[in-house]
Tab-separated table of C-alpha atoms in Angstrom:
chain	number	residue	atom	x	y	z
A	1	MET	CA	0.000	0.000	0.000
A	2	HIS	CA	1.548	3.290	-1.097
A	3	GLN	CA	1.297	6.213	1.344
A	4	PRO	CA	-1.880	5.262	3.247
A	5	SER	CA	-3.836	8.093	4.831
A	6	SER	CA	-3.984	8.486	8.617
A	7	THR	CA	-7.505	7.021	8.698
A	8	ILE	CA	-6.500	3.917	6.758
A	9	PHE	CA	-3.260	3.592	8.708
A	10	GLN	CA	-5.168	3.414	12.003
A	11	LYS	CA	-7.199	0.448	10.682
A	12	ILE	CA	-4.120	-1.656	9.917
A	13	ASP	CA	-3.113	-4.322	12.447
A	14	ASN	CA	0.354	-5.315	11.257
A	15	ILE	CA	2.862	-3.580	9.017
A	16	LEU	CA	5.625	-4.757	6.728
A	17	MET	CA	7.999	-2.024	5.509
A	18	LEU	CA	10.505	-2.884	2.775
A	19	SER	CA	13.370	-0.889	1.299
A	20	GLU	CA	15.825	-1.942	-1.414
A	21	GLY	CA	14.882	-5.585	-0.864
A	22	ARG	CA	15.468	-5.468	2.890
A	23	CYS	CA	12.971	-5.540	5.740
A	24	ALA	CA	12.867	-2.258	7.671
A	25	TYR	CA	10.023	-3.178	10.021
A	26	MET	CA	7.568	-6.004	10.501
A	27	GLY	CA	5.272	-5.919	13.480
A	28	PRO	CA	2.174	-4.386	15.067
A	29	ARG	CA	1.108	-0.982	13.808
A	30	ASP	CA	0.605	0.500	17.279
A	31	GLU	CA	4.224	-0.256	18.245
A	32	LEU	CA	5.805	1.433	15.214
A	33	VAL	CA	6.214	4.876	16.804
A	34	ASN	CA	7.831	3.445	19.963
A	35	TYR	CA	10.101	1.287	17.862
A	36	LEU	CA	11.306	4.302	15.860
A	37	HIS	CA	11.881	6.216	19.079
A	38	GLY	CA	13.966	3.337	20.400
A	39	ILE	CA	16.359	3.457	17.429
A	40	GLY	CA	16.686	7.224	17.497
A	41	TYR	CA	13.983	8.490	15.173
A	42	ASP	CA	11.170	10.480	16.764
A	43	CYS	CA	7.982	10.879	14.751
A	44	PRO	CA	6.488	14.411	15.178
A	45	ASP	CA	3.120	14.449	16.946
A	46	SER	CA	1.311	16.000	13.963
A	47	TYR	CA	2.801	13.528	11.497
A	48	ASN	CA	1.291	10.415	10.002
A	49	PRO	CA	3.707	7.642	11.118
A	50	ALA	CA	3.444	5.972	7.724
A	51	ASP	CA	4.481	9.161	5.914
A	52	TYR	CA	7.327	9.700	8.344
A	53	PHE	CA	8.678	6.182	7.931
A	54	ILE	CA	8.419	6.398	4.129
A	55	GLU	CA	10.412	9.642	4.196
A	56	LEU	CA	13.128	7.945	6.213
A	57	LEU	CA	13.326	5.059	3.779
A	58	SER	CA	13.089	7.179	0.612
A	59	THR	CA	16.432	8.995	1.049
A	60	ASP	CA	18.245	9.516	-2.257
A	61	LEU	CA	21.183	7.127	-2.493
A	62	ASP	CA	23.420	10.018	-3.648
A	63	ASP	CA	22.544	11.995	-0.514
A	64	PRO	CA	25.172	12.152	2.319
A	65	ASN	CA	22.463	10.809	4.673
A	66	ALA	CA	21.766	7.757	2.471
A	67	ASP	CA	22.958	5.467	5.265
A	68	THR	CA	19.693	6.191	7.173
A	69	MET	CA	17.891	3.451	5.278
A	70	GLN	CA	20.700	0.968	5.898
A	71	THR	CA	20.811	1.902	9.575
A	72	ILE	CA	17.078	1.325	10.027
A	73	CYS	CA	17.276	-2.070	8.268
A	74	ASP	CA	20.316	-3.065	10.356
A	75	CYS	CA	18.508	-2.072	13.539
A	76	PHE	CA	15.535	-4.227	12.616
A	77	ASP	CA	17.807	-7.225	11.970
A	78	GLY	CA	18.956	-7.001	15.581
A	79	SER	CA	15.550	-6.266	17.115
A	80	ASN	CA	13.094	-8.481	18.984
A	81	PHE	CA	10.621	-8.031	16.123
A	82	HIS	CA	13.080	-9.689	13.763
A	83	ASN	CA	13.596	-12.574	16.181
A	84	LYS	CA	9.827	-13.105	16.458
A	85	VAL	CA	9.511	-13.208	12.684
A	86	GLN	CA	12.284	-15.795	12.480
A	87	GLU	CA	10.579	-17.929	15.123
A	88	VAL	CA	7.279	-17.853	13.233
A	89	LEU	CA	8.989	-18.751	9.967
A	90	HIS	CA	10.856	-21.598	11.654
A	91	ASP	CA	7.680	-23.000	13.207
A	92	ARG	CA	5.748	-22.800	9.963
A	93	THR	CA	8.600	-24.371	8.017
A	94	LEU	CA	8.825	-27.201	10.548
A	95	ASN	CA	5.066	-27.767	10.446
A	96	GLY	CA	5.158	-27.692	6.683
A	97	ARG	CA	7.817	-30.402	6.635
A	98	ILE	CA	5.767	-32.562	8.998
A	99	ARG	CA	2.672	-32.139	6.813
A	100	ARG	CA	4.619	-33.017	3.679
A	101	LYS	CA	6.011	-36.138	5.267
A	102	SER	CA	2.509	-37.245	6.263
A	103	SER	CA	1.288	-37.101	2.664
A	104	LYS	CA	3.279	-38.803	-0.077
A	105	LYS	CA	1.013	-37.360	-2.740
A	106	THR	CA	1.671	-33.825	-1.562
A	107	LEU	CA	5.403	-34.511	-1.414
A	108	LYS	CA	5.386	-35.868	-4.933
A	109	ARG	CA	3.359	-32.927	-6.260
A	110	ASN	CA	5.592	-30.338	-4.564
A	111	SER	CA	8.767	-32.012	-5.794
A	112	GLU	CA	7.716	-32.568	-9.401
A	113	SER	CA	5.333	-29.722	-10.280
A	114	LYS	CA	6.007	-26.027	-10.490
A	115	TYR	CA	2.309	-25.242	-10.070
A	116	LYS	CA	0.888	-24.147	-6.751
A	117	ASN	CA	-2.356	-26.153	-6.963
A	118	SER	CA	-3.615	-29.414	-8.391
A	119	TRP	CA	-4.924	-29.603	-11.940
A	120	ARG	CA	-8.486	-29.956	-10.696
A	121	THR	CA	-8.204	-26.836	-8.538
A	122	GLN	CA	-6.715	-24.894	-11.454
A	123	PHE	CA	-9.458	-26.021	-13.813
A	124	VAL	CA	-12.319	-25.230	-11.417
A	125	ALA	CA	-10.881	-21.792	-10.636
A	126	LEU	CA	-10.387	-20.993	-14.324
A	127	LEU	CA	-13.864	-22.235	-15.209
A	128	TRP	CA	-15.330	-20.047	-12.470
A	129	ARG	CA	-13.367	-17.002	-13.619
A	130	CYS	CA	-14.267	-17.532	-17.287
A	131	GLY	CA	-17.904	-17.766	-16.266
A	132	ILE	CA	-17.644	-14.497	-14.328
A	133	TYR	CA	-15.980	-12.789	-17.294
A	134	ALA	CA	-18.730	-14.038	-19.607
A	135	TRP	CA	-21.398	-12.821	-17.191
A	136	ARG	CA	-19.785	-9.406	-16.817
A	137	ASP	CA	-19.534	-9.075	-20.588
A	138	ARG	CA	-23.298	-9.294	-20.958
A	139	GLU	CA	-23.436	-6.331	-23.323
A	140	THR	CA	-21.295	-8.179	-25.853
A	141	LEU	CA	-23.416	-11.305	-25.457
A	142	LYS	CA	-26.585	-9.264	-25.966
A	143	ALA	CA	-25.097	-7.659	-29.073
A	144	ARG	CA	-24.067	-11.063	-30.385
A	145	LEU	CA	-27.530	-12.538	-29.828
A	146	CYS	CA	-29.124	-9.461	-31.331
A	147	MET	CA	-26.917	-9.734	-34.408
A	148	VAL	CA	-27.619	-13.421	-35.117
A	149	SER	CA	-31.346	-13.040	-34.425
A	150	SER	CA	-31.559	-9.984	-36.691
A	151	LEU	CA	-29.671	-11.663	-39.526
A	152	SER	CA	-31.733	-14.828	-39.106
A	153	LEU	CA	-34.858	-12.718	-39.291
A	154	VAL	CA	-33.589	-11.057	-42.474
A	155	PHE	CA	-32.793	-14.481	-43.946
A	156	GLY	CA	-36.240	-15.702	-42.941
A	157	LEU	CA	-37.962	-12.750	-44.602
A	158	ALA	CA	-35.833	-12.969	-47.729
A	159	TYR	CA	-36.371	-16.710	-48.125
A	160	SER	CA	-39.845	-16.765	-46.582
A	161	GLN	CA	-41.743	-19.949	-47.414
A	162	ILE	CA	-39.700	-20.837	-50.466
A	163	PRO	CA	-41.741	-23.110	-52.753
A	164	TYR	CA	-40.542	-26.694	-53.020
A	165	SER	CA	-40.131	-26.500	-56.746
A	166	GLN	CA	-37.271	-26.553	-59.248
A	167	SER	CA	-36.843	-22.788	-59.042
A	168	GLY	CA	-36.798	-22.850	-55.238
A	169	VAL	CA	-34.047	-25.465	-54.857
A	170	ARG	CA	-31.202	-23.018	-55.422
A	171	SER	CA	-32.707	-20.563	-52.946
A	172	ILE	CA	-33.074	-23.181	-50.208
A	173	GLN	CA	-29.487	-24.302	-50.723
A	174	GLY	CA	-28.373	-20.671	-50.573
A	175	MET	CA	-30.145	-20.187	-47.251
A	176	LEU	CA	-28.487	-23.300	-45.803
A	177	ALA	CA	-25.080	-22.028	-46.953
A	178	LEU	CA	-25.769	-18.645	-45.330
A	179	MET	CA	-26.626	-20.292	-42.010
A	180	ILE	CA	-23.368	-22.263	-42.062
A	181	TYR	CA	-21.534	-19.023	-42.803
A	182	LEU	CA	-23.366	-17.066	-40.086
A	183	VAL	CA	-22.853	-19.595	-37.313
A	184	GLY	CA	-19.284	-20.410	-38.338
A	185	THR	CA	-18.023	-16.840	-38.604
A	186	ASN	CA	-19.861	-15.706	-35.471
A	187	SER	CA	-18.138	-18.341	-33.349
A	188	LEU	CA	-14.786	-17.922	-35.089
A	189	PHE	CA	-14.396	-14.171	-34.678
A	190	GLN	CA	-16.026	-14.004	-31.246
A	191	THR	CA	-13.508	-16.534	-29.942
A	192	ILE	CA	-10.624	-14.484	-31.348
A	193	ARG	CA	-12.072	-11.401	-29.694
A	194	SER	CA	-12.305	-13.085	-26.284
A	195	VAL	CA	-9.041	-15.063	-26.318
A	196	GLN	CA	-6.560	-12.676	-27.931
A	197	PRO	CA	-6.780	-9.859	-25.311
A	198	GLU	CA	-6.130	-12.389	-22.516
A	199	ALA	CA	-2.734	-13.432	-23.894
A	200	ILE	CA	-0.633	-11.182	-21.656
A	201	LEU	CA	-2.626	-12.188	-18.563
A	202	PHE	CA	-2.324	-15.871	-19.434
A	203	PHE	CA	1.450	-15.774	-19.853
A	204	ARG	CA	1.995	-13.789	-16.661
A	205	GLU	CA	-0.148	-16.127	-14.553
A	206	HIS	CA	1.194	-19.250	-16.237
A	207	PHE	CA	4.832	-18.303	-15.661
A	208	ASN	CA	3.972	-17.538	-12.022
A	209	GLY	CA	2.855	-21.155	-11.613
A	210	MET	CA	-0.847	-20.430	-11.239
A	211	TYR	CA	-2.203	-22.864	-13.829
A	212	ARG	CA	-1.317	-25.202	-16.660
A	213	THR	CA	-1.922	-24.584	-20.351
A	214	ASP	CA	-4.316	-27.516	-20.750
A	215	ALA	CA	-6.443	-26.376	-17.781
A	216	TYR	CA	-6.796	-22.938	-19.372
A	217	ILE	CA	-7.702	-24.367	-22.793
A	218	MET	CA	-10.337	-26.721	-21.387
A	219	ALA	CA	-11.927	-24.023	-19.226
A	220	LYS	CA	-12.211	-21.615	-22.153
A	221	CYS	CA	-13.599	-24.373	-24.361
A	222	LEU	CA	-16.266	-25.500	-21.891
A	223	ILE	CA	-17.461	-22.005	-21.028
A	224	ASP	CA	-18.083	-21.367	-24.739
A	225	ILE	CA	-20.482	-24.323	-25.092
A	226	PRO	CA	-23.583	-22.773	-23.458
A	227	VAL	CA	-23.032	-19.496	-25.317
A	228	SER	CA	-22.726	-21.243	-28.681
A	229	PHE	CA	-25.781	-23.364	-27.881
A	230	THR	CA	-27.847	-20.257	-27.126
A	231	VAL	CA	-26.735	-18.598	-30.365
A	232	VAL	CA	-27.605	-21.685	-32.408
A	233	ILE	CA	-31.026	-22.159	-30.793
A	234	LEU	CA	-31.937	-18.553	-31.473
A	235	ALA	CA	-30.576	-18.323	-35.018
A	236	GLY	CA	-31.623	-21.797	-36.102
A	237	SER	CA	-35.191	-21.656	-34.806
A	238	VAL	CA	-35.965	-18.328	-36.459
A	239	SER	CA	-34.501	-19.244	-39.852
A	240	TYR	CA	-35.866	-22.780	-39.986
A	241	TRP	CA	-39.572	-22.098	-39.545
A	242	MET	CA	-39.678	-18.770	-41.367
A	243	THR	CA	-38.015	-20.306	-44.394
A	244	GLY	CA	-40.253	-23.349	-44.300
A	245	LEU	CA	-37.592	-26.058	-44.331
A	246	ASN	CA	-38.362	-29.744	-43.929
A	247	PRO	CA	-41.359	-29.816	-41.550
A	248	GLU	CA	-40.435	-33.096	-39.823
A	249	ILE	CA	-39.638	-32.308	-36.201
A	250	GLU	CA	-36.660	-34.691	-36.036
A	251	ARG	CA	-35.151	-32.896	-39.028
A	252	PHE	CA	-35.457	-29.610	-37.129
A	253	PHE	CA	-33.550	-30.897	-34.088
A	254	THR	CA	-30.936	-32.472	-36.353
A	255	TYR	CA	-30.589	-29.093	-38.067
A	256	LEU	CA	-29.919	-27.415	-34.714
A	257	LEU	CA	-27.442	-30.119	-33.707
A	258	LEU	CA	-25.483	-29.721	-36.934
A	259	LEU	CA	-25.336	-25.946	-36.548
A	260	PHE	CA	-24.164	-26.409	-32.957
A	261	ILE	CA	-21.281	-28.679	-34.011
A	262	VAL	CA	-20.374	-26.196	-36.756
A	263	ALA	CA	-20.314	-23.433	-34.123
A	264	LEU	CA	-18.001	-25.501	-31.895
A	265	ALA	CA	-15.682	-26.197	-34.836
A	266	GLY	CA	-15.589	-22.494	-35.703
A	267	SER	CA	-14.840	-21.597	-32.104
A	268	ALA	CA	-12.025	-24.179	-31.960
A	269	LEU	CA	-10.523	-22.810	-35.177
A	270	GLY	CA	-10.691	-19.300	-33.708
A	271	PHE	CA	-8.842	-20.546	-30.639
A	272	ALA	CA	-6.120	-22.098	-32.805
A	273	ILE	CA	-5.685	-18.875	-34.786
A	274	SER	CA	-5.581	-16.787	-31.609
A	275	THR	CA	-2.843	-18.916	-30.070
A	276	ALA	CA	-0.828	-18.810	-33.293
A	277	CYS	CA	-0.861	-14.998	-33.554
A	278	THR	CA	0.690	-12.421	-31.256
A	279	SER	CA	-1.795	-9.608	-31.858
A	280	TYR	CA	-5.509	-9.143	-32.426
A	281	GLY	CA	-5.078	-7.441	-35.798
A	282	VAL	CA	-2.889	-10.218	-37.180
A	283	ALA	CA	-5.311	-12.856	-35.876
A	284	MET	CA	-8.251	-11.238	-37.681
A	285	VAL	CA	-6.354	-11.083	-40.983
A	286	VAL	CA	-5.227	-14.700	-40.665
A	287	ALA	CA	-8.786	-15.770	-39.798
A	288	MET	CA	-10.163	-14.240	-42.986
A	289	CYS	CA	-7.378	-15.776	-45.079
A	290	ILE	CA	-8.177	-19.209	-43.648
A	291	PHE	CA	-11.969	-19.094	-43.467
A	292	MET	CA	-12.673	-17.837	-46.977
A	293	PRO	CA	-10.969	-20.810	-48.722
A	294	LEU	CA	-12.662	-23.180	-46.279
A	295	ASN	CA	-16.010	-21.610	-47.140
A	296	ILE	CA	-15.413	-21.793	-50.901
A	297	PHE	CA	-14.968	-25.557	-50.723
A	298	GLU	CA	-18.185	-26.164	-48.765
A	299	GLY	CA	-20.068	-27.216	-51.902
A	300	PHE	CA	-22.410	-24.326	-52.655
A	301	TYR	CA	-20.096	-22.101	-54.684
A	302	ILE	CA	-18.383	-24.992	-56.428
A	303	ASN	CA	-19.508	-28.567	-56.934
A	304	VAL	CA	-17.254	-30.743	-54.766
A	305	ALA	CA	-16.864	-33.231	-57.630
A	306	THR	CA	-15.225	-30.550	-59.800
A	307	ILE	CA	-12.608	-29.443	-57.264
A	308	PRO	CA	-9.124	-29.894	-58.815
A	309	VAL	CA	-7.246	-32.935	-57.573
A	310	TYR	CA	-4.356	-30.850	-56.259
A	311	LEU	CA	-6.796	-28.963	-53.994
A	312	ARG	CA	-8.862	-31.922	-52.799
A	313	TRP	CA	-6.836	-32.179	-49.601
A	314	PHE	CA	-8.123	-28.735	-48.604
A	315	GLU	CA	-11.699	-29.951	-48.207
A	316	PHE	CA	-10.564	-32.352	-45.480
A	317	LEU	CA	-9.789	-29.284	-43.332
A	318	SER	CA	-13.039	-27.493	-44.203
A	319	TYR	CA	-15.642	-27.797	-41.476
A	320	PRO	CA	-18.142	-25.767	-43.615
A	321	ARG	CA	-17.781	-28.520	-46.238
A	322	TYR	CA	-18.956	-31.284	-43.901
A	323	GLY	CA	-21.525	-29.079	-42.216
A	324	TYR	CA	-23.076	-28.045	-45.521
A	325	GLU	CA	-23.287	-31.571	-46.888
A	326	ALA	CA	-24.799	-32.898	-43.652
A	327	ILE	CA	-27.364	-30.102	-43.406
A	328	SER	CA	-28.311	-30.582	-47.086
A	329	ILE	CA	-28.791	-34.325	-46.572
A	330	ASN	CA	-30.916	-33.577	-43.516
A	331	GLN	CA	-33.081	-31.265	-45.647
A	332	TRP	CA	-33.475	-33.293	-48.842
A	333	HIS	CA	-32.935	-37.000	-48.178
A	334	GLY	CA	-36.207	-38.870	-48.599
A	335	TYR	CA	-38.105	-35.782	-49.717
A	336	GLY	CA	-40.857	-36.633	-52.234
A	337	LYS	CA	-41.746	-35.272	-55.623
A	338	LEU	CA	-40.842	-31.680	-56.501
A	339	VAL	CA	-43.029	-29.320	-58.505
A	340	CYS	CA	-41.606	-28.639	-61.950
A	341	ASP	CA	-42.251	-24.935	-62.595
A	342	LEU	CA	-39.625	-24.447	-65.301
A	343	ASP	CA	-40.417	-23.778	-68.937
A	344	LEU	CA	-38.528	-26.655	-70.447
A	345	ASN	CA	-39.028	-25.241	-73.954
A	346	LYS	CA	-37.081	-22.063	-73.150
A	347	THR	CA	-34.379	-23.474	-70.917
A	348	GLN	CA	-31.956	-26.362	-70.942
A	349	ASN	CA	-32.766	-27.244	-67.332
A	350	ILE	CA	-34.046	-30.646	-66.421
A	351	CYS	CA	-36.633	-30.989	-63.673
A	352	LEU	CA	-35.314	-32.995	-60.741
A	353	PRO	CA	-37.789	-35.600	-59.511
A	354	ASP	CA	-37.083	-35.578	-55.747
A	355	GLY	CA	-34.781	-34.541	-52.919
A	356	ASP	CA	-32.229	-37.299	-53.492
A	357	ALA	CA	-31.774	-36.070	-57.071
A	358	ILE	CA	-30.948	-32.624	-55.696
A	359	LEU	CA	-28.273	-34.139	-53.453
A	360	GLU	CA	-26.813	-35.988	-56.405
A	361	MET	CA	-26.671	-32.749	-58.379
A	362	TYR	CA	-24.472	-31.236	-55.628
A	363	SER	CA	-22.431	-34.468	-55.377
A	364	PHE	CA	-23.773	-35.077	-51.882
A	365	TYR	CA	-24.659	-38.624	-50.865
A	366	PRO	CA	-26.925	-39.688	-47.960
A	367	GLU	CA	-24.514	-42.450	-46.916
A	368	HIS	CA	-21.965	-39.712	-46.119
A	369	PHE	CA	-24.109	-38.216	-43.352
A	370	SER	CA	-22.503	-40.152	-40.494
A	371	MET	CA	-19.046	-39.435	-41.881
A	372	ASP	CA	-19.849	-35.718	-42.146
A	373	VAL	CA	-20.941	-35.516	-38.505
A	374	THR	CA	-17.905	-37.529	-37.421
A	375	MET	CA	-15.557	-35.301	-39.395
A	376	LEU	CA	-17.116	-32.175	-37.884
A	377	VAL	CA	-16.415	-33.519	-34.397
A	378	ILE	CA	-12.909	-34.634	-35.356
A	379	LEU	CA	-12.072	-31.245	-36.867
A	380	ALA	CA	-13.331	-29.470	-33.752
A	381	ILE	CA	-11.049	-31.680	-31.639
A	382	VAL	CA	-8.104	-31.252	-34.009
A	383	TYR	CA	-8.491	-27.461	-34.048
A	384	GLN	CA	-8.667	-27.406	-30.237
A	385	LEU	CA	-5.667	-29.707	-29.922
A	386	THR	CA	-3.767	-27.479	-32.347
A	387	ALA	CA	-4.609	-24.487	-30.167
A	388	PHE	CA	-3.229	-26.308	-27.128
A	389	LEU	CA	0.002	-27.314	-28.861
A	390	LEU	CA	0.567	-23.815	-30.256
A	391	LEU	CA	-0.024	-22.193	-26.885
A	392	LEU	CA	2.187	-24.774	-25.195
A	393	ALA	CA	4.944	-24.068	-27.713
A	394	ARG	CA	4.654	-20.341	-27.052
A	395	THR	CA	5.008	-20.923	-23.310
A	396	TYR	CA	8.199	-22.898	-23.880
A	397	LEU	CA	9.607	-20.453	-26.422
A	398	LYS	CA	8.168	-17.424	-24.573
A	399	VAL	CA	6.871	-15.953	-27.821
A	400	GLY	CA	4.558	-12.927	-27.479
A	401	HIS	CA	4.353	-13.117	-23.684
A	402	ARG	CA	5.034	-9.417	-23.276
A	403	ALA	CA	3.062	-6.373	-24.384
A	404	GLY	CA	1.403	-6.974	-27.687
A	405	GLY	CA	1.122	-10.738	-27.081
């Protein structure tokens, strides 16, 4: 505490005064004035003892009277207060040794780990703190929910009750692609926004032995689940019924589940990008450079069967690709006859008979549904594991742990 007022000083029970790394006084507050008097320094009656002591210890080292600070510290080393402190430290050290000997687990943890608490304690504390941060940042959460609900409402109005006909197929597929884009980007950039500013705090606390990297990653990941679920429920419910997608109730819940997994994958990718970059601006640029190619290969802008062979590997990293195929299968598989409202005499289009024909046109196959869901989960895990390894590497290399990191 720097220069406490007289009122605050009177409420303090014990005082520790330090100067140049040495202890100048440690003892009861009400004995400070008598102690100073005993070593030859009388505090004026109208003076705050704390201010007086600070003045004594703040002598310029170039001043002829610079030995005052050393004298006070030397006097304390030979005082009864110093002896009492040594006795307390000795007793506590002895008791600590006895307690460590009585618990082999504690002995092993203290000898092998640099962290002050167990992994479980670290994780629970981090989860609690992340929850508090999320609760305090309610304005951002409200803005996020408002944004997705507003955009979903716009999508619903724009694609309101699209007819299940040949001309409406492209529009329905466009709406599904937009929902993948909305949920994916919302989770991706929100995660970067929440993780990147915490970098300096994380490195400082980690290097002080407060918690492990994996405990931090898991806490941040778990606290994001209820938020992502809320976003998906709100956005998915509005868009689904306003657009008039497949009316079967099980298809609706599958639709929400797929969007939720897409949101988790986007959040995990955002975490990986955040841990790879040392600043918020760089992370945002990298995120756009990564997400746009992933989005191109989802299957709406280009038929997946026509992707060049030398770029096929890229679709294995694209969570929008698997999300879009799965959500399209959920919409169209088993759907009956479509209305043919095209003028076949004026166009070269061919009327598609049913929903499975639509899937075949996009090179989507119903038997891939389980694989798509599995790949979404795997990619979410891989992205999160990548985030952990990158952050772990930065802790070892101490990259970006100072200002700007």
